[in-house]
Coordinates of C-alpha atoms and ligand atoms in Angstrom, one line a residue:
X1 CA 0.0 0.0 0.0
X2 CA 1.0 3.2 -1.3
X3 CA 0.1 7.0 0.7
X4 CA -0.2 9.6 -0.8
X5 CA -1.2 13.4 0.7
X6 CA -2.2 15.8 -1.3
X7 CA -2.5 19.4 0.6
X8 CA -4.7 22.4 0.2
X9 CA -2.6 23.7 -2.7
X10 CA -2.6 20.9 -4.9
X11 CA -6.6 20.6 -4.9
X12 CA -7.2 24.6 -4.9
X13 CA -9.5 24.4 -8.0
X14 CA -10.8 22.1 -10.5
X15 CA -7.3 21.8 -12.7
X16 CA -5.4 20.9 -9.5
X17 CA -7.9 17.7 -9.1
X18 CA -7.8 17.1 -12.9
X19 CA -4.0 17.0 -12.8
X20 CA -3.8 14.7 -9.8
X21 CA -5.8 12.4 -11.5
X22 CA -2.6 12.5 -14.0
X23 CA -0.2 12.3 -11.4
X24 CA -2.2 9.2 -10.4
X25 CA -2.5 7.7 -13.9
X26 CA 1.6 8.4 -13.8
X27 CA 2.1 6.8 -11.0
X28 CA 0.4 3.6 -11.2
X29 CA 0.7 2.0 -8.0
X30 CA -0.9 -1.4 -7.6
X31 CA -2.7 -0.1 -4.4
X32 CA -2.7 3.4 -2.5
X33 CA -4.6 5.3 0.1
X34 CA -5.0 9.1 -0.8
X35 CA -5.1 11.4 2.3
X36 CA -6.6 15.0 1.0
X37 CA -6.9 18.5 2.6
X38 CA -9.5 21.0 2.2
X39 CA -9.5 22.7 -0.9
X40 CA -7.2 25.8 -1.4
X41 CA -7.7 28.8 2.0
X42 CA -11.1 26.5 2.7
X43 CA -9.9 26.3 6.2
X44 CA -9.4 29.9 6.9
X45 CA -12.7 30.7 5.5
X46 CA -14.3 28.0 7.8
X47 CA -12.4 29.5 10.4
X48 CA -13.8 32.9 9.6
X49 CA -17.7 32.1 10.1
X50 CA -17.0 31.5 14.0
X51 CA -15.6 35.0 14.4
X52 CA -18.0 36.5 17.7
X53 CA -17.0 40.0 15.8
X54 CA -18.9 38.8 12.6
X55 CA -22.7 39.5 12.7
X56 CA -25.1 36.6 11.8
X57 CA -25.5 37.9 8.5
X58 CA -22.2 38.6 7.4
X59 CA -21.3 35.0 8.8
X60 CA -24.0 33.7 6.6
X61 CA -23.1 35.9 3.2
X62 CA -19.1 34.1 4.0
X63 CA -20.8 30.7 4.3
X64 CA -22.6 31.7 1.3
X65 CA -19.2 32.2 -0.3
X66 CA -17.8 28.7 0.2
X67 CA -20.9 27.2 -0.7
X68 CA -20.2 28.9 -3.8
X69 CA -17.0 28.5 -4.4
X70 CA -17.4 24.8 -4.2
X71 CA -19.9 24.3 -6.6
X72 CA -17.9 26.3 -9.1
X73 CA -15.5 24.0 -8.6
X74 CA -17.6 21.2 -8.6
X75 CA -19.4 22.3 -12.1
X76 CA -16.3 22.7 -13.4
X77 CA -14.4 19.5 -12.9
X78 CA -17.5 17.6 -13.1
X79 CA -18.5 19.0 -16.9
X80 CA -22.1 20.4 -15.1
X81 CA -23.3 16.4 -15.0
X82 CA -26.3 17.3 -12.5
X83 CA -25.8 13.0 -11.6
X84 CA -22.5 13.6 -10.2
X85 CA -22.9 17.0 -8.9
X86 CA -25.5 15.1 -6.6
X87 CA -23.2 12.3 -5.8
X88 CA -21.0 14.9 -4.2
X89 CA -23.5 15.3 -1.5
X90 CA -23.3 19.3 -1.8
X91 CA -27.0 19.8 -0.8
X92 CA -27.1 17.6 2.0
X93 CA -23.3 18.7 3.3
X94 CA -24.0 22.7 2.9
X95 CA -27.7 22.1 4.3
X96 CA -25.4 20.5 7.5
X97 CA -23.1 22.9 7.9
X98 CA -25.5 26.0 8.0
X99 CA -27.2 24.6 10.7
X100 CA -24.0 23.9 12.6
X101 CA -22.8 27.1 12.5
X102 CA -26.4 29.0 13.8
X103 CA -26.3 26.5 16.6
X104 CA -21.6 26.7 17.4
X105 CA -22.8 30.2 17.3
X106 CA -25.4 30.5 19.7
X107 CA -23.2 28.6 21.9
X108 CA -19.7 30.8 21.4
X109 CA -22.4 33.9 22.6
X110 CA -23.4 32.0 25.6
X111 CA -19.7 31.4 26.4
X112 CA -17.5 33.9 25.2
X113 CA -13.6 33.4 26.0
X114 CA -14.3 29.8 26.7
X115 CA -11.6 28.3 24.6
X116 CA -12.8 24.5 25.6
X117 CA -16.4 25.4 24.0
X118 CA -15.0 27.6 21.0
X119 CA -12.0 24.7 20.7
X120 CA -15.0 22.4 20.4
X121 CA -17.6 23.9 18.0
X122 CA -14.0 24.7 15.7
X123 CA -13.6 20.9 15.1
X124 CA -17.0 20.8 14.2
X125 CA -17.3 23.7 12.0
X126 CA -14.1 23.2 10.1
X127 CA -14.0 19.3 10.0
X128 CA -16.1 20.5 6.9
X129 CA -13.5 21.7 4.6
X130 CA -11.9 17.8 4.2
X131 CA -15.2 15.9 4.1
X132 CA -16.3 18.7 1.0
X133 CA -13.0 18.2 -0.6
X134 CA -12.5 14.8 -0.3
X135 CA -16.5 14.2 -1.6
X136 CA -15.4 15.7 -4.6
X137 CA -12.1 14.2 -5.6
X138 CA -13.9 10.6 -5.3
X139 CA -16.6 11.6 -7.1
X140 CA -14.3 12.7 -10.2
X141 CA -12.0 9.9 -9.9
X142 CA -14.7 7.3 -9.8
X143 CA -16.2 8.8 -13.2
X144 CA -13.0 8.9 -14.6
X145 CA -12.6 5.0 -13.7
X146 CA -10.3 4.7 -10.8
X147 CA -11.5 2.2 -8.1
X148 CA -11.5 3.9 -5.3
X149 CA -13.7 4.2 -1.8
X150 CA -14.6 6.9 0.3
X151 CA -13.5 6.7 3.7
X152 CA -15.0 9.0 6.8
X153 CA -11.6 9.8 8.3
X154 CA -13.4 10.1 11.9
X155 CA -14.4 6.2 11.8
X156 CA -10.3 5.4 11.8
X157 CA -8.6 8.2 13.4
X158 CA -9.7 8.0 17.1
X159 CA -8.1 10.4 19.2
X160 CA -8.5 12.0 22.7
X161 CA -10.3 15.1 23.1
X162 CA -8.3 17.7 23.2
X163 CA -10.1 19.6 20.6
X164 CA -7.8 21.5 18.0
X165 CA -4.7 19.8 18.7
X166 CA -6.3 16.0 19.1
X167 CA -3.9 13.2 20.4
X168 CA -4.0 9.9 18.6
X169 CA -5.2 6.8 20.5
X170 CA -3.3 4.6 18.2
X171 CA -4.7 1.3 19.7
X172 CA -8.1 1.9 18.4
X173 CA -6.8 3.9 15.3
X174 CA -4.1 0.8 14.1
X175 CA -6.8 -1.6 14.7
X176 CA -9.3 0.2 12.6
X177 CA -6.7 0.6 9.5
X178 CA -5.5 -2.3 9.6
X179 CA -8.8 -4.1 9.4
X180 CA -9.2 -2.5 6.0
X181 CA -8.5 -4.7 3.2
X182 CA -4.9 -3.8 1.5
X183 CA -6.3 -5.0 -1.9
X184 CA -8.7 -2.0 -2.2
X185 CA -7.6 1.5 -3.2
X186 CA -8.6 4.0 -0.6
X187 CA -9.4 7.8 -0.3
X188 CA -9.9 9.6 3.2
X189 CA -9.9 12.9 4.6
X190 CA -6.5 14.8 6.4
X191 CA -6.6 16.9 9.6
X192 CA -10.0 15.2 11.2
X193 CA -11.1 12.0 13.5
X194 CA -13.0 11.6 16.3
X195 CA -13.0 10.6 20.2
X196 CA -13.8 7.5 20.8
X197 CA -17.3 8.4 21.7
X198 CA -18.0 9.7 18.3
X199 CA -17.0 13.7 19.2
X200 CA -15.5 15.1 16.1
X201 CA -11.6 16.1 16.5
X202 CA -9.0 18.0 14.4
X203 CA -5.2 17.0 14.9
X204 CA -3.9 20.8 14.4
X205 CA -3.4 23.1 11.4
X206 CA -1.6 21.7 8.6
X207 CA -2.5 18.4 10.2
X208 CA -3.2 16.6 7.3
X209 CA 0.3 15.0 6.6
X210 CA 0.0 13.5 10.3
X211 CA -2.7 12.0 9.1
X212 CA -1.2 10.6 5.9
X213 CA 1.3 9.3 8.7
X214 CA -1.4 7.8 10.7
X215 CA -3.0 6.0 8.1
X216 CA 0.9 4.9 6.4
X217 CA 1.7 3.2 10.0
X218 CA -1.7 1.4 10.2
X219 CA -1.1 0.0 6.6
X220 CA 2.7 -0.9 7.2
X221 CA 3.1 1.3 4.0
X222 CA 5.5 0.6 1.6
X223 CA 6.3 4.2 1.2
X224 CA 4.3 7.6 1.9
X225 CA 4.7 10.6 -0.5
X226 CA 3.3 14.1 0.5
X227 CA 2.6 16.4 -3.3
X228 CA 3.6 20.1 -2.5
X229 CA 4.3 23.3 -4.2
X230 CA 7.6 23.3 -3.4
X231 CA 10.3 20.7 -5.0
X232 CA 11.0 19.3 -1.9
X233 CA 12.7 20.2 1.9
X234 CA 14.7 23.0 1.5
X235 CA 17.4 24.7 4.1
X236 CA 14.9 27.4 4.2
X237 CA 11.2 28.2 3.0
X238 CA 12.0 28.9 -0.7
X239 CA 9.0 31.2 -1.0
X240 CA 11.3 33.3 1.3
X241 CA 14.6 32.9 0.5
X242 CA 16.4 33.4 -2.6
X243 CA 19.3 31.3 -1.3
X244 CA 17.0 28.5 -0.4
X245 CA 18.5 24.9 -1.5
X246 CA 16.5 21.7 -2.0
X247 CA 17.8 18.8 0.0
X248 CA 17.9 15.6 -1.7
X249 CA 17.7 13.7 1.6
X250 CA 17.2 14.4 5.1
X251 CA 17.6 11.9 8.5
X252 CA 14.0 11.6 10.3
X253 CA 15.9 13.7 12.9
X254 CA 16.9 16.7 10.6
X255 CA 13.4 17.0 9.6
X256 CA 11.6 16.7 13.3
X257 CA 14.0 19.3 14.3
X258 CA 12.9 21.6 11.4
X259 CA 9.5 21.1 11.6
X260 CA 9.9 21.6 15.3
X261 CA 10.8 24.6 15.1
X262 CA 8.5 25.8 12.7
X263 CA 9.5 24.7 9.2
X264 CA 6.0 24.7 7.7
X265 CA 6.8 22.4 5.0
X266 CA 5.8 19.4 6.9
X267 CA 3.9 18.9 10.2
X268 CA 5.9 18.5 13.0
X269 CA 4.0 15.4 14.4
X270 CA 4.4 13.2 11.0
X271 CA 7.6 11.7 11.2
X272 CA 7.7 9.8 14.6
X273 CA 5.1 7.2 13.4
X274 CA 6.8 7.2 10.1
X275 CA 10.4 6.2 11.8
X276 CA 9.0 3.9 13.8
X277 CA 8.6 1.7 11.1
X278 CA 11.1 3.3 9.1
X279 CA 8.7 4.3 5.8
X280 CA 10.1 6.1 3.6
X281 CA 8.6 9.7 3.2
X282 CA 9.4 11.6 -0.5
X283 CA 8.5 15.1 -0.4
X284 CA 7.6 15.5 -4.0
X285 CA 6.3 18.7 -6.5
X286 CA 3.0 18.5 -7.7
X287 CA 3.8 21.1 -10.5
X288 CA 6.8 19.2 -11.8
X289 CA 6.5 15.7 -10.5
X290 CA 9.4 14.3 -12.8
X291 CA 11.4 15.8 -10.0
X292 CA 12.8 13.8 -7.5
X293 CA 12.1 16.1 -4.4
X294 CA 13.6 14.9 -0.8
X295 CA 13.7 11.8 0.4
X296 CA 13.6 10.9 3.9
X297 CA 14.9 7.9 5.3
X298 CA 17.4 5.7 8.0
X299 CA 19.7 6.1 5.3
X300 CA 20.8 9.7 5.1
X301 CA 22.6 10.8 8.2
X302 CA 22.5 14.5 9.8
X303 CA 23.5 17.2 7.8
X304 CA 25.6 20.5 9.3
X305 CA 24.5 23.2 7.0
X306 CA 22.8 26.2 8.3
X307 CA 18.9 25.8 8.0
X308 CA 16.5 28.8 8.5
X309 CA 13.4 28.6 9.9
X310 CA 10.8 31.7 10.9
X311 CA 7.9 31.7 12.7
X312 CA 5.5 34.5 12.3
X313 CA 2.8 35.8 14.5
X314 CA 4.7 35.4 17.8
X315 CA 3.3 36.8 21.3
X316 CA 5.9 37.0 23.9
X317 CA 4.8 37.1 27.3
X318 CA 6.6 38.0 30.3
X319 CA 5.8 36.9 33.9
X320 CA 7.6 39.3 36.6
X321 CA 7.3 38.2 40.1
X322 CA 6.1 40.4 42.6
X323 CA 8.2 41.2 45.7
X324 CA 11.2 40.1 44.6
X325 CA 10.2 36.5 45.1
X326 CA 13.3 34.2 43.1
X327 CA 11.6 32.0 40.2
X328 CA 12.8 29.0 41.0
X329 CA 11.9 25.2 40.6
X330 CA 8.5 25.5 42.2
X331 CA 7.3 28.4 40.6
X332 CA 8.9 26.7 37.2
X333 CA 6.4 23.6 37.6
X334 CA 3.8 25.3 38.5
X335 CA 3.9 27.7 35.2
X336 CA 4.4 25.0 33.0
X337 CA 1.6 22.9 34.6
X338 CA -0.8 25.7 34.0
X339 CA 0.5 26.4 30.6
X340 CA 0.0 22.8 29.6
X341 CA -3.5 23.3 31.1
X342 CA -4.1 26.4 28.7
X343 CA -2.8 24.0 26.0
X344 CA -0.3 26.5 25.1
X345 CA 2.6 25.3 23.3
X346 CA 6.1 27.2 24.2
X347 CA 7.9 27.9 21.0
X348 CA 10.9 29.6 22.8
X349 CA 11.4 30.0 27.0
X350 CA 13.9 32.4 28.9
X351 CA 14.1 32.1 32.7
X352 CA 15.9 34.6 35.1
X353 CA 16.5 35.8 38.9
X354 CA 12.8 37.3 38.7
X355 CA 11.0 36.4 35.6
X356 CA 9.8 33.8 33.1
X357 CA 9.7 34.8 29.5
X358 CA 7.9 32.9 26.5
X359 CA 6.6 33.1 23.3
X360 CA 3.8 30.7 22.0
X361 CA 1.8 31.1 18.8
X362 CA -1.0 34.7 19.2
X363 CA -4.4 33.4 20.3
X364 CA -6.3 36.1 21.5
X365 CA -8.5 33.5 23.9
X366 CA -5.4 32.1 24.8
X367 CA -3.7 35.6 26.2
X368 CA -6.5 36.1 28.1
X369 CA -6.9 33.0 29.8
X370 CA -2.7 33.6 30.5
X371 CA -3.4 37.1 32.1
X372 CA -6.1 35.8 34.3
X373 CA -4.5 33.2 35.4
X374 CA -1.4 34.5 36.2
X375 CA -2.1 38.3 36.6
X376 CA -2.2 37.1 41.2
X377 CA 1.0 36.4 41.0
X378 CA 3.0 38.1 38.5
X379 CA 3.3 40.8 36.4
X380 CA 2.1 39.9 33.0
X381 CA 3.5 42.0 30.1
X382 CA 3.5 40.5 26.5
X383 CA 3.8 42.1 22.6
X384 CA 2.3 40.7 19.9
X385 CA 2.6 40.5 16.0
X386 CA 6.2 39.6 16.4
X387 CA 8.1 37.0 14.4
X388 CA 11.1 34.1 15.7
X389 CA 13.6 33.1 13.8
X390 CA 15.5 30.2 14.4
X391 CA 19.2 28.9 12.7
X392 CA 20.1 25.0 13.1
X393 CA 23.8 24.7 12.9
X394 CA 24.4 28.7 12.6
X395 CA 27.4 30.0 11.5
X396 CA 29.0 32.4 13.8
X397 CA 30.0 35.5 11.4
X398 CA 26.5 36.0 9.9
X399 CA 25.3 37.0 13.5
X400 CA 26.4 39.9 13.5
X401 CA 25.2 41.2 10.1
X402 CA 22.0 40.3 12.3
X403 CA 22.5 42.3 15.3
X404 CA 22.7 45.3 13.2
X405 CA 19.2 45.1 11.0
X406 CA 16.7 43.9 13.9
X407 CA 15.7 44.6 17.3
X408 CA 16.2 41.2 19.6
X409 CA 13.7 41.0 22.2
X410 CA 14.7 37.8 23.4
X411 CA 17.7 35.1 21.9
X412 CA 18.6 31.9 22.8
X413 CA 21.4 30.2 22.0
X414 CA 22.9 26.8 22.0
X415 CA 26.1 25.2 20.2
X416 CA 24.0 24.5 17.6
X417 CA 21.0 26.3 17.5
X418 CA 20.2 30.1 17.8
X419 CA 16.7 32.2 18.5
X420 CA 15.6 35.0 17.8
X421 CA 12.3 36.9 18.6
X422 CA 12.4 40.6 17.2
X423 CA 10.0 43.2 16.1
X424 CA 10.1 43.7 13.2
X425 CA 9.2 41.5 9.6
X426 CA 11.8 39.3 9.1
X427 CA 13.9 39.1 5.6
X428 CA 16.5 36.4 5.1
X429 CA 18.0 37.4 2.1
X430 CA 19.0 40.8 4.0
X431 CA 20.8 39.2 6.1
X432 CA 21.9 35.5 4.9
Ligands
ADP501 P1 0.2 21.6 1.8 O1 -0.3 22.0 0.4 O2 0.5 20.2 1.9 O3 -0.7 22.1 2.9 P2 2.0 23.6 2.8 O4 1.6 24.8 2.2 O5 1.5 23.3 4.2 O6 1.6 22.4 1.9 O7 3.6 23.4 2.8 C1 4.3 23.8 1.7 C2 4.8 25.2 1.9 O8 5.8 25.1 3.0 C3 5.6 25.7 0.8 O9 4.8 26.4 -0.1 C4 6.7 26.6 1.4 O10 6.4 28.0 1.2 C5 6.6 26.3 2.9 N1 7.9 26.0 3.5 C6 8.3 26.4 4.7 N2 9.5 26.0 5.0 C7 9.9 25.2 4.0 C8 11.1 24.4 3.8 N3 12.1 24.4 4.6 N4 11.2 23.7 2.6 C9 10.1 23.8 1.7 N5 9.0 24.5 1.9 C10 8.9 25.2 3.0
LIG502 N1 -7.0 21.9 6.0 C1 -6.2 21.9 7.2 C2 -5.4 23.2 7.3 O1 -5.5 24.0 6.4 C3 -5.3 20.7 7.3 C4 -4.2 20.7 6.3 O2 -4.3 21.3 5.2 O3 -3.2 20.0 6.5 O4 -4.8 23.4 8.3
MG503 MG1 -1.1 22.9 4.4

């Protein structure tokens, strides 16, 4: 069994679907399991429609909007063939969804800054975007003659429920897989499952190549392949650096470590099931797939050159003890322990004689929750809209050219590694 992921990019519009039915038709593979994502910005949009700022109505026109956009799509690819625009299950999915978002609404109004119940009605809402995309892919490739069947992600990919960042139960989820037959071509949905009592979960943003992951491991995969818009891994996102060079292989540790720390090109949680049973993962171009792209397997070892990695949309938050009290090992569990309650996620941490510094990923329920429940005992000061950058295996003399074109609100450093959180918009090829 073959995995393949195709991500919001490469099914933005009709074309993109046409053309990875020919990347399909080109790559023949006896059997494979296709692992989609929501169709172009779909997620955002979903996003959009639980915004407490937005009024009913204007909720409803951007509903209107993807309901649209999505049988444009669906005409299109489809030739206008009413029979298979119907097999889609449009009607019956955007009938659904309106009447999911009046009733996550209503509830968000009754709770406002509750991130548990927004969290919640989010998996719900958003969940969406997959099942829409996913109904439309089969429904093309079955009438172009692939054999091919639908799967409902959520029925597979049990998880806790720990809504927007869902952990795997991988007993129940492995079970489930591998009780499918391996004869049969498959095509599910990224990014969603459910708790094992049937609650719809989302395994984070860009989730949908942990997915692929989840469903590779279950299979024993020969191989999985994720289709991007980029040729491959590079030392740096190419989008944003000229000097940006494709790796032709990477260790399973190189790429944890860049995804870790922010690299966007893969999610950061796919490779651990993946080297567990040491499939191979190809990082591939959907735009020029004779490419070979980056290869990722126990038989590159770590590499030493300097990779770049930025993180935008930074809040850094500063805890300042009160009365001089020392932070110290107590006070160190006890912030973490609450952060880990808030489900915040520490991107970078600084610790001195009298305060805790760190920056986590801007969530405006999420700062609030941190100010009220620290605001007893510290000081809480934070900035937002700022940006990390972070260099794996830095080189010493380009530091400086650093220093002198941005304002360092916070660095840490390591023999290998080297943060930075600054003000203002980062530019690699300034400074690198
Ligand atoms: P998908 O279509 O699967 O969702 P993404 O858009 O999430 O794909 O990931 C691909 C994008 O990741 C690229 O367009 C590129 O801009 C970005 N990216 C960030 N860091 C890197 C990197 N080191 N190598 C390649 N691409 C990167
Ligand atoms: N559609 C989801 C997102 O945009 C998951 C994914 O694309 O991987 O985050
Ligand atoms: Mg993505």
């Amino acid at each position: 069994m073959k995995v393949m992921k195709f991500g919001g990019a490469s099914v933005k519009n009709a074309a993109a679907i046409r053309h990875l039915l020919d990347i399909l038709i080109h790559e023949n593979h006896e059997n494979y399991c296709l692992i989609i994502s929501a169709m172009d910005k779909t997620t955002n949009a979903l996003e959009e429609l639980l915004d407490e700022k937005l009024s009913e109505e204007k909720a409803l026109d951007a509903f209107k909007e993807i309901k649209d956009f999505h049988y444009q799509q669906a005409i299109d690819l489809l030739d206008g063939d009413e029979g298979l625009i119907e097999a889609t299950s449009y009607a019956r999915l955007f009938r659904e969804l309106k009447a999911e978002l009046l009733s996550a609404r209503l509830k968000l109004a009754a709770h406002p800054n509750h991130s548990v119940t927004f969290d919640e009605q989010y998996d719900r809402i958003v969940s969406y975007g997959e099942i829409l995309s996913t109904k439309l892919v089969h429904t093309f490739l079955v009438s172009r003659g692939q054999n091919i069947e639908w799967l409902y992600a959520p029925k597979y990919v049990i998880t806790d429920v720990n809504h927007r960042n869902a952990g795997v139960d991988w007993e129940n989820t492995n079970k489930r897989i591998a009780d499918l037959d391996q004869n049969k071509n498959y095509l599910s949905q990224g990014f969603i499952g459910s708790s094992i009592s049937g609650s719809l979960t989302t395994l984070g943003r860009e989730g949908s190549d942990y997915s692929a992951a989840i469903f590779s491991y279950g299979f024993n995969a020969s191989s999985m392949t994720v289709w991007k818009d980029v040729s491959g891994i590079y030392n740096a996102d190419p989008k944003l650096y000229r000097g940006a060079e494709v790796y032709t292989g990477i260790s399973y540790e190189d790429a944890t470590e860049m995804t870790y720390y922010g690299a966007k090109v893969i999610h950061p949680k796919t490779l651990r099931p993946l080297y567990e049973k040491q499939i191979r993962l190809c990082v591939k171009s959907f735009l020029n797939p004779a490419l070979l792209g980056t290869i990722i397997d126990n038989r590159r070892t770590s590499n030493n050159t300097p990779t770049f990695i930025i993180k935008e949309n930074q809040c850094l938050v500063s805890l300042q003890t009160k009365n001089l009290d020392l932070i110290n090992e107590g006070s160190i569990s006890y912030i973490y322990r609450m952060l880990f309650q808030l489900r915040i996620r520490v991107n970078v941490l600084q610790i001195s004689a009298l305060s805790f510094s760190f920056s986590f990923d801007y969530d405006e329920r999420r700062l609030k929750e941190i100010i009220a429940n620290f605001e007893v005992d510290y000081f809480v000061r934070y900035n937002d809209h700022l940006q990390m950058l972070t260099v794996r295996n830095y080189q010493s003399d380009q530091l400086s050219n650093f220093y002198d074109n941005y304002e360092v609100l916070l660095e840490q450093r390591s023999r290998n590694v080297v943060q930075f959180v600054t003000k203002n918009k980062l530019n690699l090829n300034d400074v690198f």
